[in-house]
CSV table of C-alpha atoms in Angstrom, one decimal:
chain,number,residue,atom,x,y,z
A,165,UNK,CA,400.5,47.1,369.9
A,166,UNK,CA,396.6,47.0,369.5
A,167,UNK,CA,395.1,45.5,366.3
A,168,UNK,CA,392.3,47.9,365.1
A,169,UNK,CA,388.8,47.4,365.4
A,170,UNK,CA,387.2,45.6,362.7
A,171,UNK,CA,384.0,47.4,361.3
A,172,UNK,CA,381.2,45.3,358.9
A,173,UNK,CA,378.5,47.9,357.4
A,174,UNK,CA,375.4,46.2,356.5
A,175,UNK,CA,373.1,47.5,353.7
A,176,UNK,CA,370.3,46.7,352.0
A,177,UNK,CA,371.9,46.0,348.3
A,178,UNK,CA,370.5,49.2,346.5
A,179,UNK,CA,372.6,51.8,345.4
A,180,UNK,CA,371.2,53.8,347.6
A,181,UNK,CA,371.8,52.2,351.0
A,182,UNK,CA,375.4,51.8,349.2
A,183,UNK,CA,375.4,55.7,349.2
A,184,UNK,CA,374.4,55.8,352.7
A,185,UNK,CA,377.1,53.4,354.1
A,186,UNK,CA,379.4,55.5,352.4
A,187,UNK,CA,378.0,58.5,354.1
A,188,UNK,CA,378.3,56.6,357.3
A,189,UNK,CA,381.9,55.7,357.0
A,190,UNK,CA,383.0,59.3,356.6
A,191,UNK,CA,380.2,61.0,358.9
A,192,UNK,CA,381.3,58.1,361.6
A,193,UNK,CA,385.2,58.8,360.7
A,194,UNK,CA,385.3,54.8,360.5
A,195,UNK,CA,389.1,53.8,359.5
A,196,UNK,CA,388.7,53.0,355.9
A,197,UNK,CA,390.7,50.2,355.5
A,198,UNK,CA,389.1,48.5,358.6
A,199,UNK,CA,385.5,49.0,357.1
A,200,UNK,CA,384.0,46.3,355.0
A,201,UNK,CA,380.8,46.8,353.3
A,202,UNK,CA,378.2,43.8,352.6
A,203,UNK,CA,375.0,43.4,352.0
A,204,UNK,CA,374.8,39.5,353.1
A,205,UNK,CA,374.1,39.0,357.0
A,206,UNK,CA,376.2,36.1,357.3
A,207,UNK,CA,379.3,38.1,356.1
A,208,UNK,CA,380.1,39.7,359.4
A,209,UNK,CA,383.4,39.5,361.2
A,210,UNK,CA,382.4,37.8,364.5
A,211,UNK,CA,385.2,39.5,366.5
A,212,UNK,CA,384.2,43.1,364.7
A,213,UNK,CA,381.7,45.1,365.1
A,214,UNK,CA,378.6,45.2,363.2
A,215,UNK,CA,376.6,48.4,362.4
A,216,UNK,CA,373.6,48.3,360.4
A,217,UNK,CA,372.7,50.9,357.6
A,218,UNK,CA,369.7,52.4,356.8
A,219,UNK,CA,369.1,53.6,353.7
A,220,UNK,CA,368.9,57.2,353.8
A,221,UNK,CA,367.4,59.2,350.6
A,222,UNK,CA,369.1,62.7,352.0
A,223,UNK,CA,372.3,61.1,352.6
A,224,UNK,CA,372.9,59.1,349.6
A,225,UNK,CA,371.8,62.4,347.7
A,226,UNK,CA,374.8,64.2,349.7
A,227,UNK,CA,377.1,61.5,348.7
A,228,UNK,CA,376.1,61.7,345.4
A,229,UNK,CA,376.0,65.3,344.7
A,230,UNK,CA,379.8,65.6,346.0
A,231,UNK,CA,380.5,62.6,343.8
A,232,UNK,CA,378.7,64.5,340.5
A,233,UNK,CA,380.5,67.6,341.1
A,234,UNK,CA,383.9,65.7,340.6
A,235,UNK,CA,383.1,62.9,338.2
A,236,UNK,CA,380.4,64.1,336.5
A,237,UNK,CA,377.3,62.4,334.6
A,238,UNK,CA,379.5,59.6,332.5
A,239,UNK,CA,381.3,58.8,336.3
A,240,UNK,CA,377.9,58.3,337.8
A,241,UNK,CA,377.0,56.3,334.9
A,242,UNK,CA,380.0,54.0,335.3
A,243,UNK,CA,380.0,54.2,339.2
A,244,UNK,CA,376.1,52.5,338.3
A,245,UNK,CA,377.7,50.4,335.8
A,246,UNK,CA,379.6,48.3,338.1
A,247,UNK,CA,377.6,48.8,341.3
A,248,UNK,CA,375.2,46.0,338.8
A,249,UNK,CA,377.5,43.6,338.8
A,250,UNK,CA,376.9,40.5,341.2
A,251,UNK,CA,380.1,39.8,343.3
A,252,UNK,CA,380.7,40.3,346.9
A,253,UNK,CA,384.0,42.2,346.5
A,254,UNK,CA,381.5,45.0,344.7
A,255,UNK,CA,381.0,47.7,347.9
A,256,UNK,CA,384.2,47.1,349.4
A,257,UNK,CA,385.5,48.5,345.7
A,258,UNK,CA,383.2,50.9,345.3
A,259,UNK,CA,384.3,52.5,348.7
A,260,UNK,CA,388.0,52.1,347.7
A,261,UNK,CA,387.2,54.3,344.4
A,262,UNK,CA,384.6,57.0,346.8
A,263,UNK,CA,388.0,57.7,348.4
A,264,UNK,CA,390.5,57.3,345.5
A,265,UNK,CA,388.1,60.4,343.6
A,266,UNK,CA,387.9,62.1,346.8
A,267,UNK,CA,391.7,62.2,347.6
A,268,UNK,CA,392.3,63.9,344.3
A,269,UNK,CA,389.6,66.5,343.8
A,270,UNK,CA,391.4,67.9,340.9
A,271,UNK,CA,391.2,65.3,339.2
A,272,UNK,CA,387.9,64.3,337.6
A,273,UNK,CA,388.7,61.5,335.7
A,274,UNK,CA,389.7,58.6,337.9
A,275,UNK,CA,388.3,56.0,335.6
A,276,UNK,CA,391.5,56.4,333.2
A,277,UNK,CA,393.6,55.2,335.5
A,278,UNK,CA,393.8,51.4,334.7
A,279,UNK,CA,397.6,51.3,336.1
A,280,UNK,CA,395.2,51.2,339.7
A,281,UNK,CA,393.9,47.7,340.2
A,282,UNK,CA,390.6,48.7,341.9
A,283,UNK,CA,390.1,50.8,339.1
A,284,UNK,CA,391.1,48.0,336.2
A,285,UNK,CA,388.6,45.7,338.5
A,286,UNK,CA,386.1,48.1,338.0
A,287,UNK,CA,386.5,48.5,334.1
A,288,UNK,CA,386.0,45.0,333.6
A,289,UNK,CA,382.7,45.2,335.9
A,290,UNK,CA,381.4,47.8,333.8
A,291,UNK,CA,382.3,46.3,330.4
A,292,UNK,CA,380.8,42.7,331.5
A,293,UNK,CA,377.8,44.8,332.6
A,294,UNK,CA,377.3,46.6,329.6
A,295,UNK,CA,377.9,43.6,327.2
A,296,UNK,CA,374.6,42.3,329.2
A,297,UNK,CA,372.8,45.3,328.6
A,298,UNK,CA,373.7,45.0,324.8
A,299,UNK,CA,372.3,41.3,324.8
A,300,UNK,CA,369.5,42.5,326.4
A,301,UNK,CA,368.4,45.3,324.0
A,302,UNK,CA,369.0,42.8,320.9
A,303,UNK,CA,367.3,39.3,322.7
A,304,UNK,CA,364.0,40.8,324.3
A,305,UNK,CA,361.3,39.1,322.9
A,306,UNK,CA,357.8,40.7,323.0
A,307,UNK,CA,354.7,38.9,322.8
A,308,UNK,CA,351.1,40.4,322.0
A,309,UNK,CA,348.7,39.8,324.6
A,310,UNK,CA,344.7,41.1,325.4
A,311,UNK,CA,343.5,41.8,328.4
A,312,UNK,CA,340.2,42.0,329.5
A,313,UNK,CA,338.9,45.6,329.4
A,314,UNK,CA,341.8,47.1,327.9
A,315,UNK,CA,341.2,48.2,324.0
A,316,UNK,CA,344.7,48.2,323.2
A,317,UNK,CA,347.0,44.9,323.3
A,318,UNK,CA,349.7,45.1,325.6
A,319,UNK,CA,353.4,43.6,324.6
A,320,UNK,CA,354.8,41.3,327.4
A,321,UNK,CA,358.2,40.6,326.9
A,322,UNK,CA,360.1,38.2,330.1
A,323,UNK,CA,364.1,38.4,330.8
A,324,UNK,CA,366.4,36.4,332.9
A,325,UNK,CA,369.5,38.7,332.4
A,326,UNK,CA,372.5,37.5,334.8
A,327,UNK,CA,373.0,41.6,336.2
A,328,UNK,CA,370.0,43.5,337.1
A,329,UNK,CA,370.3,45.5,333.8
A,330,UNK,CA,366.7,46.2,333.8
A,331,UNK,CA,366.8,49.9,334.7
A,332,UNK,CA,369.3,50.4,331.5
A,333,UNK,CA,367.5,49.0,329.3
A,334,UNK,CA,364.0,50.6,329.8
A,335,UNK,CA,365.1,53.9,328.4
A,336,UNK,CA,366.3,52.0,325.4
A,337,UNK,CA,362.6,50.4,325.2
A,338,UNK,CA,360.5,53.7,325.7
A,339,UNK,CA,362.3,55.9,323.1
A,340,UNK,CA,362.0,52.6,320.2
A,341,UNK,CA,358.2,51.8,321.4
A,342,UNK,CA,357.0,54.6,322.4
A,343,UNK,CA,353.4,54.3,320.9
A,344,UNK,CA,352.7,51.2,322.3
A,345,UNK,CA,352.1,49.7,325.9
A,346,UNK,CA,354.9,47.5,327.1
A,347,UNK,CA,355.9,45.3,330.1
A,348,UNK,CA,359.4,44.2,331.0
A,349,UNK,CA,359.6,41.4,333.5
A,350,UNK,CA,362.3,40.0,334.9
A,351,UNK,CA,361.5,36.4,336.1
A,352,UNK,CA,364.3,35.8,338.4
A,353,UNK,CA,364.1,39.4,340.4
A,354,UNK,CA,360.6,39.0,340.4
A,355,UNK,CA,359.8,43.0,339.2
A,356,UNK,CA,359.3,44.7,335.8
A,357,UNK,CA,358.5,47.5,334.1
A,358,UNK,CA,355.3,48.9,332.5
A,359,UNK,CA,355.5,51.6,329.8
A,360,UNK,CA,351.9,53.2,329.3
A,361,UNK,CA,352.4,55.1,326.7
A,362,UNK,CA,353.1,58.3,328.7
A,363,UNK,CA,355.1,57.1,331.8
A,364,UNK,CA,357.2,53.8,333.2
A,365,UNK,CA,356.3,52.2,336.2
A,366,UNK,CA,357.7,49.5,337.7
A,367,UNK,CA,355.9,46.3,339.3
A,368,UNK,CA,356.1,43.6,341.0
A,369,UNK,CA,353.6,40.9,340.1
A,370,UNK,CA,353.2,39.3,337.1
A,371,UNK,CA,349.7,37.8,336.1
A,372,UNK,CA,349.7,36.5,332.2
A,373,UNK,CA,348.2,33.0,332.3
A,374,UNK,CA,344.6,32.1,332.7
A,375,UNK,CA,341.5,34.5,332.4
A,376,UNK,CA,343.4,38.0,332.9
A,377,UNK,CA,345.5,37.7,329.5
A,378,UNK,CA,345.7,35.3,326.4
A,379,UNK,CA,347.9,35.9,323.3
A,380,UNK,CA,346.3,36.9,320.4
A,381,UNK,CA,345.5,34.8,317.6
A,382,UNK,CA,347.9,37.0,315.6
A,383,UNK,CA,350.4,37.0,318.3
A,384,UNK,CA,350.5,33.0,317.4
A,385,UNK,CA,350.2,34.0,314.2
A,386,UNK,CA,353.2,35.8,313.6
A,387,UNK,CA,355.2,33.3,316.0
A,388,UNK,CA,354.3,30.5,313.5
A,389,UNK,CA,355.7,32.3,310.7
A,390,UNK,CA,359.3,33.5,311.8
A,391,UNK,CA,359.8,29.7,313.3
A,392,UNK,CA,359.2,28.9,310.0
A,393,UNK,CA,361.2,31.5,308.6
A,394,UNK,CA,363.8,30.8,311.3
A,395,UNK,CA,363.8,26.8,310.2
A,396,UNK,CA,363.9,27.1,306.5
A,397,UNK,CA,366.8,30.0,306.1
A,398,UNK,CA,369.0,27.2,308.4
A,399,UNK,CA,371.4,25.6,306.4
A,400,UNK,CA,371.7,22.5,308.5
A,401,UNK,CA,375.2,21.4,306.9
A,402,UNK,CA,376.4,24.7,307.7
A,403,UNK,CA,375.6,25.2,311.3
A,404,UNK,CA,378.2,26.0,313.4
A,405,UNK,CA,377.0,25.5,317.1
A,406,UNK,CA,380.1,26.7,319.3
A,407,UNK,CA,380.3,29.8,317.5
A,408,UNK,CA,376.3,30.3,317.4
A,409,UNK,CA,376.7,30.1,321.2
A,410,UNK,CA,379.2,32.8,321.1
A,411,UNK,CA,377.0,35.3,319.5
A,412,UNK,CA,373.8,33.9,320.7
A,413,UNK,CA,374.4,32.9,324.6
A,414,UNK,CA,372.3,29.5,325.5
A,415,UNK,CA,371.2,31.4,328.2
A,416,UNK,CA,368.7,33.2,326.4
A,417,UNK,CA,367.2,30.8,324.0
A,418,UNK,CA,364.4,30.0,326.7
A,419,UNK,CA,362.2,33.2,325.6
A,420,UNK,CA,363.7,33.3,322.3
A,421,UNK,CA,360.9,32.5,319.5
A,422,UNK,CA,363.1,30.8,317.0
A,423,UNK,CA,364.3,28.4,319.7
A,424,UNK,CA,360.7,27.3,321.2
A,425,UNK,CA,359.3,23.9,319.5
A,426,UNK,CA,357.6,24.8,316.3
A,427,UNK,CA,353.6,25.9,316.5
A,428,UNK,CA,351.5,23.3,315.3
């Protein structure tokens, strides 16, 4: 008796290359329990074969489309959800669930189905994802800066969320601040996004310090204030730190105002 080939997909780590791999699985008529989707070179089976896929905008788009037509807007959204999340055993799951939706056409409401464990494993993706987004929306901390030949003041706000939640949050961002012109940048992915007032566009460097941008003297201004405010409405005898962590992750103290030294 023969052992079946072994097949390792390679991607590039966006959802759309994860779209295309899928595509390539069924288009190649790959065995689906031999394929195993990664996006890290060194996780290759040496005595398998490795094939190498490109993202493709048309066939993601296919993949998509049939995906829509069964699962519908909220199914893309969670398939997006937990495609976020950062653990290796992500594209091997999401293909699992492709076929589990695709074996049962008539039913367009897979996600309900906690009794499946690729599909309880995905829940908890999506929840630990969207708890970051929630984080995210209430810790972003914008700070007013001029730059030279603008007339307007731009708000620069930096994040180091654990998920690349970025893209959920900026729809959040434009419809609250939609009269002024914003920048999201997230320090550890190295890319942001820039709201103009009319459109969002996303880049990739980030220039604040030196001659190009300073804060603005109300910018420290209002800093001074709410560390003051911040400090005085703390009941020291009171403070409770576990649970402060609970509701207020350490992680994000480090572009938090109320946690930076006080302004002199």
């Amino acid at each position: 008796m023969t052992t079946p080939d072994q097949y390792t997909l390679l991607y590039d780590g966006s959802f759309d290359g994860l779209l295309s791999a899928v595509f390539t699985v069924y288009a190649g008529k790959y065995p689906p329990d031999c394929v195993h989707i990664t996006a890290d070179p060194n996780d290759t089976d040496l005595f398998g074969h490795t094939v190498s896929v490109t993202s493709c905008a048309e066939h993601a788009a296919r993949v998509l489309e049939r995906l829509q037509r069964q699962l519908g807007r909220r199914g893309i959204q969670t398939l997006l959800y937990g495609f976020l999340i950062n653990d290796k055993d992500m594209p091997d799951t999401f293909l699992r669930i492709v076929r589990l939706a695709l074996a049962q056409p008539d039913r367009p409401n897979i996600f309900s189905d906690y009794g499946h464990p690729d599909v309880m494993q995905w829940a908890q993706w999506v929840k630990t994802v969207g708890r970051e987004k929630h984080h995210m929306e209430a810790f972003v901390r914008f700070e007013e800066y001029h730059v030279q030949s603008e007339p307007e003041p731009i708000y620069i706000a930096r994040i180091e969320p654990q998920f690349d939640i970025l893209p959920l949050i900026t729809r959040f961002f434009r419809n609250r601040y939609a009269d002024q012109q914003w920048l999201i940048f997230d320090v550890g992915r190295g890319y942001g996004v820039y709201f103009d007032k009319t459109a969002v566009h996303q880049i990739r460097d980030l220039d604040t310090p030196g001659e190009h941008a300073v804060p603005s003297e109300r910018e420290r201004h209002y800093q001074k204030l709410w560390q003051r405010y911040f400090k005085s409405a703390t009941i020291t005898s009171r403070i409770n730190l576990r649970q402060h962590r609970q509701m207020m992750p350490q992680r994000y103290w480090r572009y938090l105002t109320e946690k930076r030294p006080v302004l002199p």
